[in-house]
Amino acid sequence: MEDVLKGRLGGAEGFDVRCTLDGDRIVGRAGGRLHGKDIDLEITETGVQGTVGGESVAVELQEGELRGNVGREQITLRGVDRVTGFLGEPIVGWNIMGQQVGQKLMGRLGSTILGKDFEFELGSAPGWVGTLVAVVAFYALEPRASLKK
């Protein structure tokens, strides 16, 4: 049986995310065939590295937090099944919140008004992996996710 992380980011007007989990590799796609971006991540001993839509993803575990970059944006994530964090700069950025319940993950990227909800089936992945996948998909497909593009 294939181990899959799948779900939706942004509700009915958003986009699908589907990734295959193969050991320490997460490979899939955010969005559709025409307007979508490939996701290729690898969990290493010290963090996660890879690409989303041709942009690099590199985060490392530092002092109990995952810190690094998704493309040109800084990211910080804390937690395992209840994940919080931030994408971007302190003034212009996106709050990150995800909550795992069993094999489901629900969360939000951004503020109450301008944010995007996400909901994933995790397969065997922990909540922090699902939240990271949501963030990289959001970065790749949401024009407002990076003002530096």
N, CA and C of each residue as an Amber inpcrd file, in Angstrom:
protein
   447
   0.8360000  -1.1810000   0.0000000   0.0000000   0.0000000   0.0000000
   0.8850000   1.2500000   0.0000000   0.5170000   2.2030000  -0.8190000
   1.2860000   3.4390000  -0.9430000   1.0110000   4.3550000   0.2500000
   2.0740000   4.9260000   0.8120000   1.9480000   5.8630000   1.9290000
   1.8800000   7.2710000   1.3540000   0.7440000   7.9580000   1.5870000
   0.4890000   9.2320000   0.9280000   0.1010000  10.2920000   1.9430000
   0.6260000  11.5020000   1.7440000   0.2060000  12.6950000   2.4590000
  -0.5880000  13.5010000   1.4430000  -1.8770000  13.7590000   1.7360000
  -2.6930000  14.4840000   0.7610000  -3.6910000  15.3770000   1.4690000
  -4.0940000  16.4120000   0.7680000  -5.0690000  17.3170000   1.3400000
  -5.2800000  18.5330000   0.4830000  -5.8020000  19.5520000   1.1350000
  -6.1830000  20.7750000   0.4220000  -5.7260000  21.9890000   1.2130000
  -5.2670000  22.9970000   0.4960000  -4.8330000  24.2600000   1.0740000
  -5.6850000  25.3650000   0.4720000  -6.3650000  26.1440000   1.3220000
  -7.1470000  27.2670000   0.8460000  -8.6030000  26.9770000   0.5740000
  -9.1240000  25.8470000   1.0360000 -10.5420000  25.5380000   0.8750000
 -10.9340000  25.3080000  -0.5670000 -12.2090000  25.5640000  -0.8760000
 -12.7590000  25.2940000  -2.2060000 -12.0500000  26.0840000  -3.3060000
 -11.5640000  27.2710000  -2.9910000 -10.8850000  28.0890000  -3.9940000
  -9.3730000  27.8740000  -3.9810000  -8.8980000  26.9410000  -3.1810000
  -7.4710000  26.6890000  -3.0570000  -6.9840000  25.6360000  -4.0230000
  -6.0750000  24.7890000  -3.5450000  -5.4960000  23.7790000  -4.4050000
  -5.1800000  22.5130000  -3.6190000  -5.0650000  21.4200000  -4.3690000
  -4.7510000  20.1200000  -3.7900000  -3.2500000  19.9700000  -3.5990000
  -2.8910000  19.1630000  -2.6070000  -1.5010000  18.7960000  -2.3590000
  -1.4830000  17.2820000  -2.1970000  -0.6050000  16.6220000  -2.9270000
  -0.4990000  15.1670000  -2.8250000   0.9710000  14.7710000  -2.9280000
   1.4610000  14.0570000  -1.8980000   2.8570000  13.6270000  -1.8620000
   2.9370000  12.1650000  -1.4580000   3.8740000  11.4720000  -2.0520000
   4.1820000  10.0960000  -1.6640000   5.2870000  10.1400000  -0.6130000
   5.1170000   9.3460000   0.4290000   6.1190000   9.2450000   1.4880000
   6.8820000   7.9500000   1.2640000   8.1770000   8.0710000   1.0300000
   9.0120000   6.9000000   0.7690000  10.2410000   6.9850000   1.6620000
  10.1390000   6.3960000   2.8440000  11.2350000   6.4830000   3.8030000
  11.4150000   7.9270000   4.2350000  12.5790000   8.4940000   3.9340000
  12.8780000   9.8790000   4.2960000  12.5950000  10.8600000   3.1600000
  11.9750000  10.3970000   2.0760000  11.6890000  11.2610000   0.9200000
  10.2050000  11.5910000   0.8430000   9.9300000  12.8290000   0.4670000
   8.5730000  13.3240000   0.2670000   8.5430000  13.9050000  -1.1410000
   7.8170000  13.2360000  -2.0380000   7.7960000  13.6470000  -3.4390000
   6.3480000  13.7770000  -3.8830000   6.0130000  14.8960000  -4.5040000
   4.6450000  15.0690000  -4.9650000   4.4440000  16.3700000  -5.7010000
   3.1840000  16.8510000  -5.6070000   2.8090000  18.0520000  -6.3570000
   1.7770000  18.8570000  -5.5760000   1.9200000  20.1560000  -5.6620000
   0.9350000  21.0880000  -5.1220000   0.2580000  21.7530000  -6.3050000
  -1.0640000  21.7380000  -6.3260000  -1.8000000  22.3090000  -7.4420000
  -2.0250000  21.2800000  -8.5230000  -2.5510000  21.7300000  -9.6480000
  -2.8920000  20.8310000 -10.7470000  -1.7470000  20.6110000 -11.7070000
  -2.0670000  19.9260000 -12.8120000  -1.0510000  19.6150000 -13.8140000
  -0.5230000  20.8600000 -14.5170000  -1.4190000  21.8090000 -14.7980000
  -0.9880000  23.0230000 -15.5050000  -0.4590000  24.0840000 -14.5600000
  -1.2250000  24.3740000 -13.5330000  -0.8030000  25.4030000 -12.5740000
  -0.4430000  24.7120000 -11.2630000   0.6780000  24.0500000 -11.2730000
   1.1310000  23.3430000 -10.0840000   2.6360000  23.3820000  -9.9880000
   3.1260000  22.9360000  -8.8450000   4.5750000  22.9180000  -8.6100000
   4.9540000  21.5770000  -7.9840000   6.0820000  21.0450000  -8.4290000
   6.5970000  19.7910000  -7.8760000   7.2280000  20.0300000  -6.5130000
   7.0650000  19.0570000  -5.6300000   7.6640000  19.0660000  -4.3010000
   8.6030000  17.8730000  -4.2130000   9.8380000  18.1030000  -3.8090000
  10.8250000  17.0370000  -3.6380000  11.6550000  17.3810000  -2.3980000
  11.3480000  16.7180000  -1.2900000  12.0120000  16.9930000  -0.0180000
  12.6410000  15.7230000   0.5370000  13.6980000  15.8870000   1.3100000
  14.3360000  14.7630000   1.9950000  14.5870000  15.1490000   3.4480000
  14.1480000  14.2760000   4.3410000  14.4090000  14.4750000   5.7680000
  15.7950000  13.9280000   6.0590000  16.6710000  14.7790000   6.6000000
  18.0320000  14.3830000   6.9140000  18.1770000  14.2520000   8.4300000
  19.3720000  13.9390000   8.8890000  19.6220000  13.8260000  10.3280000
  19.4840000  15.1700000  11.0340000  19.6820000  16.2640000  10.3000000
  19.6730000  17.5760000  10.9390000  18.5380000  18.4890000  10.4760000
  17.6770000  18.0440000   9.5630000  16.5940000  18.9020000   9.0900000
  15.9370000  18.3610000   7.8450000  15.5730000  19.2610000   6.9510000
  14.9160000  18.9140000   5.6910000  15.5260000  19.7610000   4.5880000
  15.7730000  19.1420000   3.4370000  16.2920000  19.8770000   2.2880000
  15.6010000  19.3810000   1.0360000  15.5800000  20.2230000   0.0050000
  14.9630000  19.8280000  -1.2480000  14.5340000  21.0270000  -2.0530000
  13.4790000  20.8260000  -2.8650000  12.9840000  21.8980000  -3.7240000
  11.4680000  21.8820000  -3.7790000  10.9130000  23.0330000  -4.1030000
   9.5000000  23.1780000  -4.4300000   9.4330000  24.1180000  -5.6200000
   8.9140000  23.6100000  -6.7320000   8.8240000  24.4320000  -7.9290000
  10.1440000  25.0220000  -8.3670000  11.2290000  24.3130000  -8.1800000
  12.5470000  24.7960000  -8.5850000  13.2430000  25.6900000  -7.5700000
  12.5740000  26.0610000  -6.5040000  13.1890000  26.8880000  -5.4570000
  13.6510000  25.9910000  -4.3200000  14.7520000  26.3570000  -3.6760000
  15.3190000  25.4990000  -2.6480000  14.5680000  25.6060000  -1.3240000
  14.5730000  24.4950000  -0.6070000  14.0460000  24.4020000   0.7580000
  15.1800000  23.8480000   1.6010000  15.5590000  24.5540000   2.6510000
  16.6270000  24.1000000   3.5350000  16.3200000  24.5630000   4.9530000
  15.9550000  23.6250000   5.8070000  15.7090000  23.9440000   7.2150000
  16.5160000  22.9760000   8.0720000  17.0060000  23.4840000   9.1860000
  17.8080000  22.6660000  10.0940000  17.2760000  22.7950000  11.5020000
  17.4410000  21.7360000  12.2750000  17.0420000  21.7390000  13.6740000
  18.0740000  22.5240000  14.4710000  17.6170000  23.6120000  15.1210000
  18.4820000  24.4660000  15.9290000  17.7340000  24.8200000  17.2050000
  18.2720000  24.4190000  18.3380000  17.7000000  24.7480000  19.6390000
  16.2210000  24.3780000  19.7370000  15.8600000  23.2040000  19.2270000
  14.4900000  22.7100000  19.3220000  13.5300000  23.2630000  18.2860000
  14.0200000  24.0530000  17.3350000  13.1790000  24.6190000  16.2800000
  13.7700000  24.2660000  14.9200000  12.9020000  24.1610000  13.9200000
  13.3770000  24.0560000  12.5520000  13.5040000  25.4750000  12.0150000
  14.6980000  25.8340000  11.5610000  14.9500000  27.1790000  11.0520000
  15.6630000  27.0810000   9.7130000  15.3040000  27.9770000   8.8290000
  15.9620000  27.9960000   7.5280000  15.2040000  28.8330000   6.5390000
  15.1800000  28.3490000   5.2770000  14.5420000  29.0950000   4.2090000
  13.6940000  28.1980000   3.3290000  12.5770000  28.7610000   2.8920000
  11.7690000  28.2050000   1.8140000  11.8740000  29.2380000   0.7070000
  12.5960000  28.8830000  -0.3510000  12.8900000  29.8870000  -1.3720000
  13.6500000  31.0360000  -0.7390000  13.1320000  32.2480000  -0.9140000
  13.7900000  33.4380000  -0.3680000  13.2530000  33.8450000   0.9920000
  12.2980000  33.1200000   1.5140000  11.6730000  33.4960000   2.7840000
  12.2370000  32.6820000   3.9520000  12.4310000  33.3430000   5.0880000
  12.8610000  32.6600000   6.3060000  11.6720000  31.9080000   6.9070000
  11.9550000  30.7600000   7.5260000  10.9170000  29.9890000   8.1880000
  11.4210000  29.5180000   9.5470000  10.5000000  29.4870000  10.5040000
  10.7530000  28.9030000  11.8200000   9.5420000  28.0630000  12.1780000
   9.7620000  26.7980000  12.5690000   8.6850000  25.9070000  13.0200000
   9.0580000  25.3110000  14.3680000   8.0540000  25.2040000  15.2580000
   8.2300000  24.5760000  16.5730000   7.1400000  23.5440000  16.7880000
   7.5070000  22.4270000  17.3990000   6.5170000  21.4290000  17.7820000
   6.5130000  20.2240000  16.8670000   5.7730000  19.2020000  17.2920000
   5.6790000  17.9530000  16.5360000   4.2420000  17.7240000  16.0750000
   3.3100000  17.5900000  17.0150000   1.9110000  17.3980000  16.6400000
   1.1080000  18.6990000  16.7330000   1.5410000  19.6360000  17.5390000
   0.9910000  20.9990000  17.5470000   2.1350000  21.8960000  17.0990000
   2.0180000  22.4090000  15.8800000   3.1230000  23.1190000  15.2420000
   2.7690000  24.5980000  15.0990000   3.6940000  25.4450000  15.5110000
   3.5400000  26.8810000  15.3230000   4.7990000  27.4150000  14.6660000
   4.6920000  28.5990000  14.0900000   5.8690000  29.1770000  13.4790000
   5.5540000  30.4150000  12.6870000   6.5210000  30.7670000  11.8090000
   6.4070000  31.9970000  11.0420000   7.1670000  31.8450000   9.7320000
   6.5950000  32.3700000   8.6510000   7.2330000  32.3990000   7.3360000
   7.3770000  33.8490000   6.9230000   8.5880000  34.2750000   6.5950000
   8.8130000  35.6390000   6.1330000   9.5520000  36.4720000   7.1560000
   9.3850000  37.7660000   7.0160000  10.0350000  38.7360000   7.8940000
   9.0760000  39.1370000   9.0180000   9.5980000  39.6680000  10.1200000
   8.7370000  40.0230000  11.2530000   7.5940000  40.9810000  10.9130000
   7.7910000  41.9280000  10.0320000   6.7330000  42.8980000   9.7200000
   5.7850000  42.3500000   8.6630000   6.3350000  41.7640000   7.6070000
   5.5210000  41.2130000   6.5210000   5.7800000  39.7110000   6.4640000
   4.8800000  38.9520000   7.0410000   5.0600000  37.5150000   7.0650000
   3.7640000  36.8040000   7.3750000   3.8590000  35.4990000   7.5650000
   2.7000000  34.6390000   7.7290000   2.8580000  33.7860000   8.9870000
   1.8870000  33.8510000   9.8770000   1.8450000  32.9460000  11.0180000
   1.5480000  31.5450000  10.5220000   2.0760000  30.5580000  11.2230000
   1.8570000  29.1620000  10.8760000   1.2990000  28.4510000  12.1020000
   0.2090000  27.6980000  11.9250000  -0.3600000  26.9050000  13.0140000
  -0.9380000  25.6290000  12.4390000  -0.5080000  24.4940000  12.9800000
  -1.0480000  23.2000000  12.5720000  -1.2840000  22.3320000  13.7920000
  -2.3600000  21.5420000  13.7610000  -2.6900000  20.6370000  14.8740000
  -2.9910000  19.2590000  14.3180000  -2.2150000  18.2680000  14.7710000
  -2.4240000  16.8810000  14.3600000  -3.3500000  16.1920000  15.3520000
  -4.3640000  15.4970000  14.8210000  -5.2500000  14.6460000  15.6230000
  -5.3070000  13.3060000  14.9030000  -4.6400000  12.3040000  15.4500000
  -4.5350000  11.0200000  14.7560000  -3.7480000  11.2010000  13.4750000
  -4.3440000  10.7770000  12.3550000  -3.6760000  10.9330000  11.0610000
  -4.1800000  12.1430000  10.2830000  -4.9000000  13.0210000  10.9420000
  -5.4040000  14.2590000  10.3190000  -4.5950000  15.4490000  10.8150000
  -4.4120000  16.4260000   9.9360000  -3.7440000  17.6690000  10.2820000
  -4.6210000  18.8050000   9.7910000  -4.9210000  19.7370000  10.6900000
  -5.6750000  20.9270000  10.3140000  -4.8940000  22.1400000  10.7810000
  -4.9350000  23.2030000   9.9910000  -4.2000000  24.3840000  10.3880000
  -4.5170000  25.5890000   9.5490000  -3.7110000  26.6250000   9.7690000
  -3.8990000  27.8990000   9.0690000  -2.5470000  28.5650000   8.8510000
  -2.4220000  29.1630000   7.6850000  -1.2510000  29.9630000   7.3410000
  -1.7200000  31.3970000   7.1790000  -1.1520000  32.3000000   7.9440000
  -1.5350000  33.6970000   7.8390000  -2.5050000  34.1050000   8.9180000
  -3.1170000  35.2540000   8.7260000  -3.9980000  35.8400000   9.7330000
  -5.4280000  35.3290000   9.5860000  -6.2710000  35.7680000  10.4910000
  -7.6720000  35.3720000  10.4810000  -8.3520000  35.7970000   9.1830000
  -8.0610000  36.9690000   8.6880000  -8.7460000  37.4780000   7.4990000
  -8.0300000  37.0910000   6.2090000  -6.7230000  37.2600000   6.1530000
  -5.9870000  37.0250000   4.9130000  -5.3650000  35.6380000   4.8130000
  -5.5830000  34.7950000   5.7970000  -4.9220000  33.5040000   5.8150000
  -5.6000000  32.4440000   4.9780000  -4.9760000  31.2790000   4.9340000
  -5.4730000  30.1120000   4.2080000  -5.5150000  28.9250000   5.1600000
  -6.6610000  28.2570000   5.2280000  -6.7850000  27.0240000   6.0020000
  -6.1870000  25.8780000   5.2120000  -5.7230000  24.8520000   5.9210000
  -5.3050000  23.6200000   5.2570000  -5.7660000  22.4210000   6.0670000
  -5.9900000  21.3310000   5.3640000  -6.3970000  20.0790000   5.9920000
  -5.7840000  18.9350000   5.2060000  -5.0260000  18.0870000   5.9100000
  -4.3130000  16.9810000   5.2740000  -4.5920000  15.6650000   5.9750000
  -4.5440000  14.5950000   5.2070000  -4.4010000  13.2400000   5.7360000
  -2.9060000  12.9800000   5.6990000  -2.3460000  12.6020000   6.8600000
  -0.8930000  12.5390000   6.9910000  -0.2510000  11.2250000   6.5600000
  -1.0120000  10.1560000   6.4480000  -0.3630000   8.8660000   6.2490000
   0.4650000   8.5720000   7.4810000   1.7200000   8.1910000   7.3100000
   2.5780000   7.8930000   8.4590000   3.4000000   9.1060000   8.9100000
   3.2310000  10.2390000   8.2390000   4.0340000  11.4260000   8.5570000
   3.5690000  12.0790000   9.8560000   4.4980000  12.6460000  10.6260000
   4.1020000  13.4250000  11.8060000   3.5710000  14.7990000  11.3900000
   2.9160000  15.4770000  12.3170000   2.3070000  16.7700000  12.0460000
   3.2640000  17.8220000  11.5330000   4.5060000  17.8300000  12.0360000
   5.4500000  18.8500000  11.5850000   5.7910000  18.6930000  10.1100000
   5.8150000  17.4510000   9.6110000   6.0980000  17.2260000   8.1880000
   4.9370000  17.7470000   7.3440000   3.7060000  17.4340000   7.7540000
   2.5420000  17.9360000   7.0350000   2.4860000  19.4520000   7.0190000
   2.8220000  20.0630000   8.1380000   2.8160000  21.5230000   8.2120000
   3.8800000  22.1140000   7.2950000   5.0660000  21.5080000   7.2740000
   6.1250000  21.9840000   6.3800000   5.6980000  21.8470000   4.9210000
   5.0710000  20.7440000   4.5600000   4.5860000  20.5580000   3.1890000
   3.5460000  21.6240000   2.8470000   2.6470000  21.9350000   3.7860000
   1.6560000  22.9950000   3.5620000   2.3440000  24.3290000   3.3010000
   3.3780000  24.6300000   4.0710000   4.0890000  25.9030000   3.9170000
   4.8020000  25.9710000   2.5730000   5.4840000  24.9070000   2.1610000
   6.2030000  24.9650000   0.8870000   5.2220000  25.0490000  -0.2850000
   4.0870000  24.3690000  -0.1800000   3.0620000  24.4610000  -1.2250000
   2.4980000  25.8760000  -1.2910000   2.2320000  26.4480000  -0.1420000
   1.7320000  27.8140000  -0.0490000   2.7340000  28.7860000  -0.6750000
   3.9860000  28.6330000  -0.3350000   5.0320000  29.5060000  -0.8810000
   5.0810000  29.4030000  -2.4070000   4.9920000  28.1910000  -2.9170000
   5.1400000  27.9730000  -4.3520000   3.9600000  28.4990000  -5.1580000
   2.7470000  28.4440000  -4.5970000   1.5630000  28.7520000  -5.3940000
   0.8180000  30.0290000  -5.0140000   1.0540000  30.5570000  -3.8510000
   0.3360000  31.7560000  -3.4070000   1.1720000  32.9890000  -3.7450000
   0.7000000  33.8370000  -4.6560000   1.4970000  35.0010000  -5.0630000
   1.8700000  35.9230000  -3.8960000   1.0300000  36.0190000  -2.8860000
   1.3110000  36.9090000  -1.7620000   2.3050000  36.3120000  -0.7720000
   2.6820000  35.0390000  -0.9380000   3.5370000  34.3780000   0.0560000
   4.9490000  34.9420000   0.0690000   5.3910000  35.5010000  -1.0140000
   6.7270000  36.0870000  -1.0470000   6.6930000  37.4200000  -1.7550000
   7.0220000  38.4640000  -1.0430000   7.0940000  39.7880000  -1.6540000
   8.4380000  39.9840000  -2.3420000   9.3590000  39.0420000  -2.1670000
  10.7010000  39.1660000  -2.7360000  10.8040000  38.5730000  -4.1330000
   9.7540000  37.9060000  -4.6060000   9.8190000  37.2550000  -5.9280000
   9.9250000  38.2730000  -7.0270000
